[in-house]
């Protein structure tokens, strides 16, 4: 298992398009991937839009992404990079 | 044949009928034999594939047209392919031996309910998307073709028994030429949407669904509220010309949207907006008006699974106040009860809801709800120019009681070192005749007043405005209306306190001329009436308005008033 932490940095948080982009990226990987809110401890399957939305991840929320499977390292790094890129919201 | 109904959004259309019958899933718990599970799973997969094809098609079309709504359908595709729901559905079919329809229905409902509970408003709205996708899947499981108003193959006149908010929210505005429905009146949801989109609409036309055939050609005259079937070539030609004329006139009126509402003799009138939510299209109107004359806060409470939190309300109020900056925003405190009910509050059914525990009365009997709203509003007050308006005030007791709540809330905020503005004005809606008749007393205790003419008319003439049987008795031009409003306005004017109108009369075709003449210098209305009302204001002199008001107060019937105003204002109305 591989995991990493980061903070949601884009203004709209993981809703709408960013959530959709996140799922599209996560489903490319074979590993099982989870995303966890560090303040409440709630976690969700990172490949499910519904579960992701239910976490209500706003800007400033600290999260941990962890994965288990053959491509776990690339999966986690790729998703962390996506969050840190602010989903292209800042120009 | 000619049919008649209520014209709620003016315009003319000639086109072919599109009969809209929404798919209503009827699902019951059913189990299947073990041997059938593989087949049920396969059926579910096929339905999912079909649903995907439908969504792709809609999405691609909207993307080509650069329509913002493409995003909605892209989100629906995400939901359709949600891995967790997919696994759960297959598990329900293979292990619990549920039929595919029942499995889909229960799993989608489960997750929609989960999102209903999320505090974030934007996320809660996604629950509606989950339910939409559920219906799409269930329909495909039944092998029924799609009927959807968000994407029409060609321009058409939409005919329905009734339209739900979700039907109208995604309406294909380019292709809907007009709307005809069997139910609904002036204040229905469909009417409001049709008006804001500028789509001609005639509502409340009985039996239309059985009278009209798919693709048959009809004429809709939503100026007069008439529908013609099997039109002759001459009729079609005539109405196409009328349509052209109507469009040219509407364009001319539109030019008035950005003018300053100053009368011929230099008298200034404030034109304000009625808003029902904080959606972008409502906020964009801010540049054309002097403020918000009525911010209905009910939308935060209606159609939800639970009460909105203080934080949610604060966020929305702040958004509206920030948008309007120094311009006043008159926020009406919660007005539910009567025709507006909420499921989660479990309110008892009343014999006479309009005379019952509604609006301010309901707030007094649910102090926590009232205080939460006041707190959110006062917290937001530092972001703009907040005016607080109390609905359904009948006596000074009501005003004084509400003020105690307001003081309590302010004290709590101070104790918690939370900032609020000391300049918030507190005023009342005048919609109950009793308060209008002691307006001189009320004016001493509040900062402003606004006439809610819909309810004022209902209570003054003793006519239930929701009862179509007696609609002829609902006369908003009743001379008593103008006498009463004139009386109350004078009382407020004596103390130099502003009076406005935020009911339907404020944006009416004729009434604003009289209201101004009575001394009311602020009119609030829906965005659709702004340009027309500004045109009326700029073409009228204050002297003339006063003359009209004086004459109308001496008339005997509503019909007399209407006829008089039509003839006096005929040049301006052209």
PDB file of C-alpha atoms in Angstrom, chain B residues 13 18 69 148-152 154-159 163 167-168 170-180 194 197-201:
ATOM      1  CA  UNK B  13     -46.271  30.910 -31.833  1.00  0.00           C
ATOM      2  CA  UNK B  18     -45.022  17.897 -28.976  1.00  0.00           C
ATOM      3  CA  UNK B  69     -26.105  22.409 -20.143  1.00  0.00           C
ATOM      4  CA  UNK B 148     -37.354  14.797 -22.671  1.00  0.00           C
ATOM      5  CA  UNK B 149     -37.708  18.546 -22.868  1.00  0.00           C
ATOM      6  CA  UNK B 150     -34.020  19.303 -22.594  1.00  0.00           C
ATOM      7  CA  UNK B 151     -33.406  18.255 -26.150  1.00  0.00           C
ATOM      8  CA  UNK B 152     -36.044  18.405 -28.860  1.00  0.00           C
ATOM      9  CA  UNK B 154     -37.075  20.207 -33.915  1.00  0.00           C
ATOM     10  CA  UNK B 155     -38.840  23.392 -32.822  1.00  0.00           C
ATOM     11  CA  UNK B 156     -42.183  22.531 -31.241  1.00  0.00           C
ATOM     12  CA  UNK B 157     -45.043  23.668 -29.060  1.00  0.00           C
ATOM     13  CA  UNK B 158     -44.777  21.673 -25.863  1.00  0.00           C
ATOM     14  CA  UNK B 159     -48.079  20.377 -24.510  1.00  0.00           C
ATOM     15  CA  UNK B 163     -44.455  20.503 -15.886  1.00  0.00           C
ATOM     16  CA  UNK B 167     -38.608  19.567 -16.654  1.00  0.00           C
ATOM     17  CA  UNK B 168     -38.482  23.334 -16.916  1.00  0.00           C
ATOM     18  CA  UNK B 170     -33.399  21.946 -18.415  1.00  0.00           C
ATOM     19  CA  UNK B 171     -35.874  23.136 -21.036  1.00  0.00           C
ATOM     20  CA  UNK B 172     -34.501  23.303 -24.590  1.00  0.00           C
ATOM     21  CA  UNK B 173     -35.065  27.055 -24.875  1.00  0.00           C
ATOM     22  CA  UNK B 174     -34.124  27.297 -28.534  1.00  0.00           C
ATOM     23  CA  UNK B 175     -36.644  24.730 -29.668  1.00  0.00           C
ATOM     24  CA  UNK B 176     -39.590  25.360 -27.380  1.00  0.00           C
ATOM     25  CA  UNK B 177     -41.842  27.727 -29.338  1.00  0.00           C
ATOM     26  CA  UNK B 178     -44.549  27.835 -26.684  1.00  0.00           C
ATOM     27  CA  UNK B 179     -45.911  25.935 -23.710  1.00  0.00           C
ATOM     28  CA  UNK B 180     -49.478  24.752 -23.215  1.00  0.00           C
ATOM     29  CA  UNK B 194     -41.794  30.721 -19.083  1.00  0.00           C
ATOM     30  CA  UNK B 197     -37.179  32.636 -20.601  1.00  0.00           C
ATOM     31  CA  UNK B 198     -39.586  34.731 -22.639  1.00  0.00           C
ATOM     32  CA  UNK B 199     -41.417  31.649 -23.942  1.00  0.00           C
ATOM     33  CA  UNK B 200     -45.105  32.230 -24.769  1.00  0.00           C
ATOM     34  CA  UNK B 201     -47.275  30.135 -22.460  1.00  0.00           C
TER      35      UNK B 201
END
